[in-house]
Amino acid sequence: MDKLGDFLCEGKGMKTWQKVLLAGEERSIIGLAGFNSVQRRFNCTLHFNRDLTLKKLANHQVITTARNSISRLEQRHYGGSSSHDPTIYALSTAPGRAAIAIIRISGPASLKVYQALCPKKPLPRPRYATLRTLYEPDRKGLEGQVLDAGALVFYFPAPQTATGEDILELHVHGGTAVTNAILTSIPKAAANDESQKIRYAEPGEFTKRAFYNNRLDLTQVEALGDTLAAETEQQRRLAVRGSTSILAERYEGWRQKLLQARGELEALIDFSEDQYFEESPAKLCASVVEQVQELCRQLKASIENASRGELLRNGINIALVGAPNAGKSSLLNRIVGREAAIVSEQAGTTRDIVDVNVDIGGYFCRFGDLAGLRKKHENAGHELNSIEEEGIRRARERALKADVVIVFISVRSIPGLPSNAVAGLNDVYLGDEVEATLAKLDPESQRVVCILNKADLYQARGSIDAICTRFRQRPTLRRFLQSTGLPIFPISCKEAGSKIAGDSDPGGLQALLKALTRLFGTMTEAVNPLHDGAAGNNSGWTESLGASERQRVALQLCLQRLNTFLVQTNSNAVSEGSSEMASGEENDHVDIVLAAESLRSAAHCLAKITGKGEAGDVEEVLGVVFEKFCVGK
C-alpha cells in the first residue's frame, strides 16, 4: 500500500496513473483523473497528497486491478516480444524463378541462423551488405554442402528495425531450387536447442510484430496493406497518405479529449459531496457539450472522407446506360482499347453485364456495359424475351448502385433510312425506360454524365448544339448536370478510331475522358469540417482519405455514441437552438453517470482504431487487419 501511494504521489507516477484511468480500464476511480482535469477551474481546496490518495484507494480489489493495468501499460510501451518468442522466417519476394530472392528472418535466434549457415565466419557489420557462401547447417558446426556461393547477408540489430527485433536478410539467387534448399535449412539452425524455436512465418506476422513492438501503429499497418495492393497512381497516393502517423495522432487526440471530458463529468460524481464547485453541473455539462459538438463535426468530415477514399481504393463503379444499339459497347471498347464487348448493328446484343476494369487518369474504374433499356415494341424490331427482360432488370439494378452513370442519347432507328443518312432533331431520344431509371438515382451520392453518341451522323455543329441544349432542359438530366456543371459530350466512336487531319481529338473521346478525370478528382477530394463540408483548402485532412473501411465503421459508431451523449444532456437540460444549459430544477434531469458512460463508449471506439483498447479488443482487431497480408510481410 505504501509503495503504491509513493508511486501515485510522484508527478510521473500520477501521469501514468491518469493514463490507466483514462484508458477506460478502471471506471470506479476515474474521478481522481477527472478532478485533476478540473481542479484549476473550480477553485477546489482538495490536494493530491499521499493520505488522501490512499484513502480513495482503500479498496484492495481496486488497487490490485490498478497494478495489473499499469503492468499492461508498461508492457505495451516497451514492446510485446521477448527472448522466448519464436524466430520466424519467410520468403519475402514472389515465389518462382527470378534474379534475386530475399529471405527474411526475425527474432532472437537470427544470429544463430547466421552462424549455422555461415560457420566460422565473423558476424556481419550491422546494416552493411556482406558477401557470404551459405552452407547447409551441420550439427558439428562444420561447413556442410554449399547452398549458395554468392549470397548477400544483411544484419539489422534490434530495436531500430522493421519488426523491432533482430532481423537477418539473405539476398540469394532466385532459382526455385536454391530458395527451397535455404528455406529448408533455416530451422535446422536450432535443431539442438529446444529453448529457441524457429518456424515459418504466418501471413502478416512480420508486420504484426512491428505493431506489437511499437514500430507501426494500426492505421499505418492498414496503409501498408493498401500500398501492397495499389494498382493505380491514385491508389498509391492514397496508401502514402495513410502511411504517416497523422491519422493515428488525430484519433488519439480525439480519444484524449473524450477521456478528459469524461473525467470532468465524473469529478462531479466523486467529489460533488465533499467539495464546493463554483460552476453548476449544468454549466459544466454545457462546456462538455460544446466540445462534443465540435468533435462530431470533425468525425462527420472524417467519415465522409473515408467514404471518398473507398472510391480510390476499391474503384469507381461506372454504369453505361442507354437504349438498345445506343453505342455503349462501342464506347467501352474504345476506352479499354480492345474488343471487350460484342458490337453489332442488331439491337439487344448485350444481355448480361460486361465488367471491365481500367485505369483512367490514375483512377481505378470499374466499367459495366449494361443491356439496353426499353419497353416492349420500343425501337428494337422485336418483342422482349425472358433473357432480355432479365438483362434489363440487372441493368437497372446495377445503375442504381453505380457511382457514375454515363447516359447515352440515342439515334432512333428508322426503317428504310440508309446507315450513312443525316439524322435530324426528331431522330434523337433518351427512351422512357432510361428516363425512369434516371428518376430513381440519388443526386447526393451519384453522378451522371450525358453523351450524344454517333455525332458523325449530324451534318452541322449547329444541329449538335441544338440537340444538347434541348436535352439539358429535361428534368431528369437537368438536376444532375447542374450539380456537376458538365456539358453534354458529343462523341463518335467511329471517328475515334480514325486519323483526321487537323483534329487532335477525333470523335471527342479524349475530351470525355478528361472530363471524367476531373469529375473523379472532385468526387474524391477531401472535405474540411472548418469549411462547412465544402471541398478545397483541405491541408491536413487529405490523410483522412486513407482511412480504411474498418476505421470508417468505428468512426461511425463513435459518432452514434456521441449523439447519444448529446441526447442525454440536451433532451431535458438544453433549450432548443442554444448550447446554454437550463437552470433551476431541470439541472436534476442531467444523468451524469449515463452521459459519462456514453463518452467512455465513444472513446473505446477510437481506441479500437489505433489498437489501444483492451487486450481482447486488440486481438480481435488484429485478426481482421492481418488476415489480408501475404506471408513474408
XYZ file of C-alpha atoms in Angstrom:
633
model
C 0.000 0.000 0.000
C 2.776 2.452 0.928
C 4.709 1.662 -2.225
C 1.666 2.282 -4.415
C 0.969 5.503 -2.536
C 4.520 6.746 -3.132
C 4.181 5.844 -6.817
C 0.925 7.750 -7.180
C 2.209 10.827 -5.358
C 5.103 11.240 -7.804
C 4.447 13.561 -10.727
C 5.407 10.924 -13.257
C 3.536 8.234 -11.376
C 0.332 10.281 -11.315
C 0.650 10.942 -15.041
C 0.932 7.219 -15.692
C -1.943 6.566 -13.319
C -4.141 9.005 -15.234
C -3.320 7.173 -18.444
C -4.542 3.949 -16.884
C -7.709 5.590 -15.624
C -8.489 7.496 -18.797
C -7.877 4.377 -20.887
C -11.231 3.204 -19.610
C -9.821 0.287 -17.643
C -10.969 1.321 -14.151
C -14.127 3.371 -14.179
C -14.582 3.131 -10.415
C -11.729 5.524 -9.644
C -11.647 7.726 -12.738
C -12.849 10.560 -10.531
C -9.254 11.179 -9.472
C -8.203 11.979 -13.019
C -11.437 13.852 -13.622
C -10.895 16.002 -10.560
C -7.304 16.660 -11.612
C -8.514 17.946 -15.011
C -10.996 20.449 -13.487
C -9.018 21.387 -10.394
C -7.990 24.806 -11.721
C -11.482 25.673 -12.941
C -13.370 25.022 -9.716
C -11.091 26.600 -7.074
C -11.083 23.431 -5.019
C -9.109 23.078 -1.831
C -8.507 19.380 -2.209
C -4.865 18.341 -2.744
C -3.425 15.115 -4.104
C -1.420 14.124 -1.053
C -0.479 10.679 -0.016
C -3.060 10.268 2.741
C -5.991 11.272 0.517
C -4.784 9.080 -2.324
C -4.569 6.051 -0.065
C -7.975 6.878 1.381
C -9.559 6.921 -2.090
C -7.759 3.673 -2.986
C -8.575 1.765 0.173
C -10.394 -0.934 -1.730
C -7.865 -3.754 -2.163
C -9.522 -5.094 -5.300
C -9.222 -1.705 -6.996
C -5.539 -1.447 -6.065
C -4.821 -4.925 -7.434
C -6.587 -4.137 -10.682
C -4.724 -0.850 -10.936
C -1.384 -2.610 -10.540
C -2.342 -5.018 -13.327
C -3.376 -2.101 -15.528
C -0.049 -0.338 -15.012
C 1.760 -3.580 -15.795
C -0.160 -3.937 -19.070
C 0.572 -0.312 -19.901
C 4.301 -0.745 -19.338
C 4.358 -3.986 -21.327
C 2.772 -2.248 -24.306
C 5.111 0.744 -24.006
C 8.273 -1.314 -24.001
C 7.197 -3.776 -26.695
C 5.486 -7.117 -26.848
C 8.306 -9.505 -27.805
C 10.839 -11.312 -25.670
C 13.656 -13.802 -25.948
C 11.111 -16.611 -25.548
C 9.255 -15.709 -28.730
C 9.953 -17.990 -31.679
C 12.112 -16.751 -34.520
C 10.187 -16.552 -37.771
C 11.349 -16.674 -41.366
C 9.769 -16.490 -44.816
C 10.412 -15.748 -48.453
C 9.651 -12.029 -48.834
C 9.799 -11.914 -52.629
C 7.401 -13.554 -55.046
C 7.922 -17.312 -55.412
C 9.208 -18.645 -58.695
C 12.204 -18.082 -60.905
C 13.813 -14.666 -60.504
C 17.199 -12.969 -60.449
C 17.153 -12.421 -56.672
C 15.142 -13.870 -53.810
C 15.020 -12.269 -50.363
C 14.560 -14.408 -47.280
C 13.734 -12.528 -44.086
C 14.420 -13.860 -40.594
C 13.215 -12.033 -37.467
C 13.613 -12.930 -33.831
C 16.139 -13.652 -31.080
C 17.717 -16.574 -32.977
C 18.569 -14.543 -36.091
C 22.307 -14.559 -35.352
C 22.155 -18.254 -34.544
C 20.779 -18.843 -38.035
C 23.649 -16.820 -39.497
C 26.230 -18.798 -37.555
C 24.677 -22.057 -38.761
C 24.572 -21.020 -42.419
C 27.971 -19.286 -42.328
C 30.091 -21.345 -39.915
C 33.399 -19.931 -38.720
C 32.657 -16.568 -40.313
C 32.676 -13.287 -38.349
C 29.400 -11.547 -37.699
C 28.394 -9.153 -40.452
C 28.660 -5.439 -39.816
C 25.176 -4.155 -38.886
C 23.300 -2.564 -41.805
C 26.070 -3.283 -44.300
C 25.973 -5.807 -47.140
C 28.285 -8.773 -46.589
C 29.107 -11.365 -49.234
C 28.935 -14.902 -47.872
C 28.736 -18.504 -49.002
C 25.784 -20.274 -47.394
C 26.236 -23.861 -46.204
C 23.789 -26.459 -45.069
C 23.837 -26.470 -41.229
C 25.987 -29.193 -39.715
C 25.472 -30.455 -36.183
C 29.205 -30.306 -35.552
C 29.446 -26.677 -36.666
C 31.427 -27.618 -39.768
C 30.862 -26.499 -43.326
C 28.300 -28.704 -44.991
C 27.023 -28.740 -48.515
C 27.074 -25.382 -50.296
C 23.610 -23.881 -50.688
C 24.520 -20.627 -52.458
C 28.040 -19.485 -53.302
C 27.254 -15.782 -53.608
C 24.667 -14.506 -51.152
C 24.424 -11.007 -49.693
C 23.751 -11.003 -45.958
C 22.267 -8.054 -44.041
C 22.036 -7.945 -40.247
C 19.805 -5.380 -38.501
C 20.064 -5.372 -34.686
C 17.034 -4.554 -32.553
C 15.227 -2.337 -31.770
C 15.620 0.023 -34.748
C 14.377 -2.498 -37.298
C 11.220 -3.114 -39.291
C 9.847 -5.516 -36.660
C 11.648 -4.148 -33.590
C 13.568 -7.453 -33.338
C 16.884 -8.691 -34.687
C 16.486 -9.193 -38.424
C 18.651 -11.199 -40.807
C 18.065 -10.843 -44.551
C 19.507 -13.241 -47.091
C 19.655 -11.973 -50.671
C 20.213 -15.161 -52.631
C 19.994 -16.285 -56.233
C 16.349 -16.568 -57.199
C 16.248 -20.081 -58.568
C 13.460 -22.213 -57.138
C 15.820 -24.991 -56.015
C 18.183 -22.539 -54.303
C 15.478 -20.790 -52.300
C 13.814 -24.069 -51.324
C 17.136 -25.503 -50.097
C 17.847 -22.443 -47.953
C 14.310 -22.301 -46.546
C 14.587 -25.966 -45.601
C 17.945 -25.419 -43.879
C 16.980 -22.439 -41.706
C 15.008 -24.330 -38.995
C 17.906 -26.783 -38.687
C 19.927 -23.996 -37.057
C 18.124 -24.590 -33.752
C 17.678 -28.332 -34.039
C 19.797 -28.954 -30.929
C 18.442 -26.013 -28.896
C 14.947 -26.520 -27.540
C 14.949 -23.070 -25.900
C 14.908 -21.322 -29.263
C 12.209 -22.179 -31.766
C 12.398 -21.295 -35.441
C 9.324 -21.643 -37.618
C 7.886 -20.372 -40.869
C 6.013 -17.085 -40.523
C 2.265 -16.758 -40.723
C 0.656 -14.278 -43.156
C 1.372 -10.745 -41.982
C 3.338 -11.882 -38.927
C 6.328 -9.629 -39.591
C 4.038 -6.606 -39.674
C 2.172 -7.850 -36.624
C 5.419 -7.942 -34.655
C 6.167 -4.422 -35.852
C 2.845 -3.363 -34.355
C 3.456 -5.169 -31.061
C 6.885 -3.538 -30.789
C 5.532 -0.033 -31.499
C 7.261 0.241 -34.868
C 3.898 0.797 -36.613
C 0.500 1.850 -35.387
C -2.606 0.091 -36.627
C -3.516 2.787 -39.151
C -0.032 2.509 -40.668
C -0.424 -1.250 -40.844
C -3.604 -0.887 -42.872
C -1.928 1.683 -45.114
C 0.881 -0.802 -45.698
C -1.692 -3.308 -46.923
C -3.044 -0.663 -49.309
C 0.493 0.003 -50.559
C 0.980 -3.654 -51.448
C -2.405 -3.796 -53.204
C -2.128 -0.475 -55.094
C -2.504 -0.820 -58.870
C -3.075 2.778 -59.970
C -1.399 6.104 -59.226
C -4.295 7.366 -57.125
C -4.293 4.163 -55.076
C -0.577 4.630 -54.462
C -1.117 8.211 -53.323
C -3.947 7.057 -51.056
C -1.676 4.497 -49.411
C 1.053 7.113 -48.896
C -1.426 9.412 -47.135
C -2.275 6.686 -44.650
C 1.314 5.610 -44.054
C 2.091 8.647 -41.890
C 1.237 8.832 -38.202
C -1.129 11.785 -38.705
C -4.284 9.660 -38.668
C -3.313 7.782 -35.515
C -2.321 11.017 -33.768
C -5.649 12.594 -34.708
C -7.655 9.622 -33.440
C -5.625 9.517 -30.245
C -6.105 13.261 -29.760
C -9.862 12.845 -30.093
C -9.783 9.961 -27.636
C -7.865 12.003 -25.092
C -10.363 14.853 -25.436
C -13.234 12.467 -24.778
C -11.500 10.962 -21.771
C -10.721 14.426 -20.447
C -14.370 15.437 -20.856
C -15.440 12.225 -19.191
C -13.109 12.968 -16.289
C -14.683 16.403 -15.844
C -18.145 14.873 -15.626
C -17.139 12.114 -13.259
C -15.433 14.617 -10.985
C -18.954 15.716 -10.080
C -19.832 12.151 -9.102
C -16.763 11.568 -6.951
C -16.313 14.990 -5.328
C -19.587 16.911 -5.524
C -20.498 15.938 -1.941
C -17.067 16.737 -0.495
C -16.181 19.955 -2.289
C -17.819 23.167 -3.437
C -17.781 23.895 -7.175
C -18.259 27.447 -8.357
C -19.794 26.183 -11.641
C -23.083 24.318 -11.547
C -23.401 20.808 -13.055
C -25.455 22.319 -15.879
C -22.713 24.771 -16.835
C -20.118 22.030 -16.684
C -22.254 19.888 -18.994
C -22.678 22.844 -21.347
C -18.908 23.133 -21.687
C -18.537 19.431 -22.390
C -21.441 19.507 -24.861
C -19.728 22.259 -26.817
C -16.564 20.179 -27.082
C -18.511 17.118 -28.180
C -20.418 19.052 -30.835
C -17.170 20.275 -32.372
C -15.792 16.746 -32.287
C -18.933 15.496 -34.040
C -18.294 17.919 -36.888
C -14.779 16.579 -37.322
C -15.973 12.984 -37.131
C -18.558 13.584 -39.856
C -15.876 15.046 -42.114
C -13.580 12.084 -41.477
C -16.380 9.620 -42.216
C -17.178 11.414 -45.475
C -13.510 11.458 -46.448
C -13.169 7.757 -45.649
C -16.098 7.032 -47.962
C -14.441 9.079 -50.693
C -11.205 7.234 -50.126
C -13.022 3.941 -50.676
C -13.718 5.099 -54.236
C -9.975 5.295 -54.784
C -9.225 2.040 -53.014
C -11.982 -0.191 -54.404
C -12.575 1.577 -57.701
C -15.202 3.943 -59.102
C -18.222 1.989 -60.300
C -19.369 3.295 -63.707
C -22.526 2.127 -65.482
C -23.196 2.666 -69.211
C -26.933 3.272 -69.534
C -28.934 3.810 -72.704
C -31.418 2.383 -75.138
C -30.551 -0.650 -77.287
C -27.984 -0.008 -80.021
C -27.003 3.355 -78.496
C -23.283 2.581 -78.807
C -22.493 1.565 -75.221
C -20.370 -1.429 -76.187
C -18.536 0.590 -78.848
C -17.577 3.237 -76.302
C -16.414 0.600 -73.820
C -14.168 -0.991 -76.439
C -12.670 2.393 -77.329
C -11.930 3.216 -73.695
C -10.273 -0.089 -72.818
C -8.511 -0.377 -76.193
C -9.721 -3.881 -77.026
C -12.810 -5.821 -78.041
C -14.213 -6.316 -74.549
C -17.853 -6.436 -75.698
C -19.556 -7.664 -78.845
C -20.582 -4.872 -81.208
C -23.322 -5.443 -83.795
C -25.844 -3.409 -85.738
C -28.509 -5.708 -84.329
C -30.106 -4.183 -81.237
C -30.036 -6.049 -77.942
C -26.645 -7.728 -78.440
C -25.617 -7.182 -74.796
C -27.811 -9.200 -72.456
C -25.659 -9.743 -69.359
C -23.393 -7.176 -67.653
C -19.892 -6.899 -69.130
C -17.483 -5.725 -66.392
C -14.106 -4.270 -67.339
C -11.514 -2.659 -65.049
C -9.493 0.202 -66.493
C -7.130 2.937 -65.284
C -8.322 6.417 -66.285
C -6.010 9.233 -65.270
C -4.694 7.182 -62.336
C -8.191 6.338 -61.067
C -9.219 2.705 -60.843
C -12.562 2.400 -62.656
C -14.985 -0.492 -62.993
C -16.990 -0.078 -66.191
C -20.208 -2.008 -66.612
C -21.679 -2.359 -70.110
C -25.380 -2.935 -69.491
C -28.236 -4.254 -71.577
C -30.205 -1.625 -73.458
C -33.226 -0.339 -71.519
C -36.505 -0.412 -73.443
C -40.153 -1.338 -73.220
C -41.914 -3.933 -75.303
C -42.063 -2.991 -79.033
C -39.788 0.027 -78.374
C -37.221 0.703 -81.121
C -35.811 -2.808 -81.355
C -37.874 -4.546 -84.014
C -38.756 -7.487 -81.795
C -40.564 -8.218 -78.556
C -38.778 -8.742 -75.275
C -37.989 -12.323 -74.376
C -37.257 -13.660 -70.907
C -33.460 -13.399 -71.343
C -33.562 -9.750 -72.404
C -36.018 -8.926 -69.620
C -33.602 -10.376 -67.071
C -30.755 -8.369 -68.621
C -32.805 -5.160 -68.346
C -33.631 -5.917 -64.713
C -29.941 -6.401 -63.898
C -29.069 -3.234 -65.814
C -31.484 -1.155 -63.719
C -30.156 -2.697 -60.519
C -26.546 -2.016 -61.480
C -27.310 1.589 -62.470
C -28.832 2.284 -59.051
C -25.627 1.068 -57.358
C -23.172 2.906 -59.634
C -21.081 5.870 -58.517
C -21.140 7.387 -62.011
C -23.802 6.764 -64.650
C -22.940 7.550 -68.280
C -26.217 8.133 -70.113
C -26.418 7.776 -73.890
C -28.665 9.936 -76.038
C -29.694 7.579 -78.814
C -30.469 7.931 -82.520
C -33.826 6.395 -83.287
C -33.758 3.554 -85.774
C -35.953 4.424 -88.783
C -36.842 1.580 -91.195
C -35.550 2.241 -94.707
C -33.148 5.020 -93.637
C -29.616 4.467 -95.060
C -26.896 3.955 -92.432
C -24.986 6.999 -93.696
C -28.028 9.303 -93.713
C -28.004 12.566 -91.753
C -30.071 12.406 -88.547
C -32.418 15.177 -87.512
C -33.642 16.553 -84.201
C -36.661 14.275 -84.163
C -34.495 11.180 -84.583
C -32.815 11.637 -81.166
C -34.268 10.379 -77.902
C -33.435 9.052 -74.435
C -36.083 6.389 -74.014
C -38.825 6.048 -71.424
C -37.062 3.265 -69.541
C -33.824 5.251 -69.411
C -35.611 8.312 -68.017
C -37.441 6.148 -65.480
C -34.109 4.758 -64.289
C -32.586 8.253 -64.055
C -35.509 9.369 -61.905
C -34.575 6.715 -59.313
C -30.928 7.775 -58.990
C -29.684 9.621 -55.908
C -28.337 13.107 -56.754
C -26.470 13.233 -53.443
C -24.317 10.153 -53.965
C -24.415 9.506 -57.723
C -23.088 11.498 -60.673
C -24.478 11.481 -64.208
C -22.501 12.182 -67.378
C -24.519 12.554 -70.584
C -23.119 11.878 -74.045
C -24.525 12.227 -77.545
C -23.092 9.260 -79.411
C -22.820 8.842 -83.189
C -22.107 12.536 -83.638
C -20.820 11.718 -87.119
C -24.459 11.332 -88.235
C -25.141 15.047 -87.752
C -24.287 17.319 -90.648
C -23.534 20.554 -88.830
C -22.245 21.592 -85.425
C -25.342 23.713 -85.018
C -27.521 20.619 -85.027
C -25.398 19.059 -82.296
C -25.594 22.188 -80.145
C -29.376 22.344 -80.611
C -29.747 18.719 -79.514
C -27.533 19.238 -76.448
C -29.481 22.366 -75.449
C -32.756 20.520 -75.826
C -31.767 17.589 -73.648
C -30.189 19.728 -70.953
C -33.688 21.003 -70.193
C -35.003 17.520 -69.472
C -35.887 17.428 -65.725
C -34.309 14.001 -65.274
C -30.994 15.279 -66.670
C -31.044 18.889 -65.531
C -30.711 18.171 -61.809
C -27.612 16.030 -62.380
C -25.923 18.207 -64.993
C -26.373 21.327 -62.873
C -24.725 19.683 -59.868
C -21.655 18.577 -61.846
C -21.505 21.552 -64.215
C -20.646 19.205 -67.091
C -21.968 19.677 -70.612
C -23.418 17.004 -72.855
C -20.479 15.447 -74.719
C -20.922 14.698 -78.433
C -18.721 11.748 -79.410
C -18.260 9.442 -82.344
C -16.757 6.029 -81.703
C -16.448 5.582 -85.453
C -14.286 8.687 -85.901
C -12.302 7.972 -82.705
C -10.583 5.100 -84.482
C -9.544 7.176 -87.490
C -6.983 9.919 -88.034
C -8.449 13.207 -89.249
C -6.078 15.919 -90.410
C -6.113 18.964 -88.135
C -8.159 17.215 -85.445
C -6.204 16.304 -82.296
C -9.246 14.617 -80.764
C -11.217 12.811 -83.466
C -14.533 11.632 -82.140
C -14.289 13.751 -78.964
C -13.289 10.760 -76.842
C -10.312 12.455 -75.171
C -12.470 15.392 -74.072
C -14.842 12.912 -72.414
C -12.020 11.099 -70.609
C -10.503 14.370 -69.354
C -13.901 15.446 -68.030
C -14.288 12.086 -66.264
C -10.863 12.513 -64.671
C -11.820 15.956 -63.355
C -15.101 14.552 -62.048
C -13.271 11.734 -60.266
C -10.981 14.288 -58.633
C -13.975 16.225 -57.310
C -15.632 13.055 -56.013
C -12.520 12.013 -54.105
C -11.410 15.418 -52.784
C -11.114 15.692 -49.021
C -13.764 17.540 -47.021
C -12.669 20.105 -44.440
C -15.025 20.471 -41.436
C -13.850 24.067 -40.996
C -15.438 24.948 -44.332
C -18.913 23.524 -43.647
C -18.260 20.325 -45.561
C -17.076 22.068 -48.733
C -14.080 20.769 -50.595
C -10.978 22.907 -51.039
C -8.285 24.238 -48.692
C -8.069 20.822 -47.105
C -4.491 20.852 -45.891
C -4.232 18.381 -43.041
C -7.416 16.500 -43.934
C -6.318 14.698 -47.079
C -4.813 11.969 -44.881
C -8.312 11.004 -43.755
C -8.957 9.789 -47.304
C -6.655 6.904 -46.424
C -8.905 5.679 -43.601
C -9.974 2.087 -44.166
C -13.497 0.715 -44.091
C -12.813 -0.696 -40.623
C -11.830 2.759 -39.412
C -14.897 4.323 -41.030
C -17.221 1.878 -39.275
C -15.545 2.583 -35.922
C -15.811 6.345 -36.500
C -19.492 5.957 -37.374
C -20.066 4.004 -34.175
C -18.194 6.667 -32.194
C -20.418 9.354 -33.732
C -23.512 7.399 -32.705
C -22.267 7.231 -29.111
C -21.626 10.974 -29.088
C -25.091 11.642 -30.492
C -26.459 9.555 -27.640
C -24.489 11.725 -25.226
C -25.953 14.888 -26.771
C -29.448 13.489 -26.424
C -28.811 12.580 -22.794
C -27.525 16.051 -21.953
C -29.779 18.130 -24.216
C -33.189 16.457 -24.033
C -34.145 17.979 -20.664
C -31.310 20.339 -19.917
C -30.633 22.313 -23.100
C -33.014 24.842 -24.543
C -33.801 24.459 -28.217
C -31.354 26.261 -30.501
C -28.966 27.124 -27.671
C -25.906 25.497 -26.180
C -26.545 27.032 -22.758
C -27.863 24.656 -20.149
C -31.124 25.376 -18.400
C -31.051 26.320 -14.734
C -33.215 25.531 -11.781
C -34.920 22.229 -11.203
C -34.104 20.946 -14.706
C -30.487 20.507 -13.643
C -31.524 17.403 -11.765
C -32.525 15.751 -15.027
C -28.938 15.571 -16.297
C -27.821 11.990 -15.673
C -24.069 12.438 -15.329
C -23.457 8.705 -14.996
C -25.145 7.808 -18.287
C -23.567 10.769 -20.072
C -20.093 9.775 -18.885
C -20.727 6.189 -19.964
C -21.560 7.389 -23.489
C -18.252 9.258 -23.618
C -16.437 6.143 -22.394
C -18.026 4.067 -25.122
C -17.154 6.663 -27.781
C -13.528 6.760 -26.632
C -13.450 2.969 -26.740
C -14.461 3.054 -30.422
C -11.492 5.306 -31.180
C -9.207 3.054 -29.141
C -10.132 0.090 -31.329
C -8.991 2.032 -34.412
C -5.488 2.620 -33.085
C -5.210 -0.705 -31.270
C -5.073 0.886 -27.820
C -8.190 -0.727 -26.472
C -8.398 -3.597 -24.034
C -6.362 -6.701 -24.779
C -9.280 -8.751 -26.088
C -10.357 -5.990 -28.435
C -6.850 -5.599 -29.834
C -6.574 -9.301 -30.680
C -9.966 -9.230 -32.383
C -8.995 -6.205 -34.469
C -5.591 -7.614 -35.402
C -7.214 -10.766 -36.704
C -9.202 -8.680 -39.168
C -6.328 -6.444 -40.218
C -3.567 -9.025 -40.734
C -5.583 -11.786 -42.388
C -5.219 -9.994 -45.750
C -1.406 -9.834 -45.626
C 0.786 -12.222 -47.554
C 3.380 -14.496 -45.992
C 6.720 -12.709 -45.653
C 5.254 -9.288 -44.879
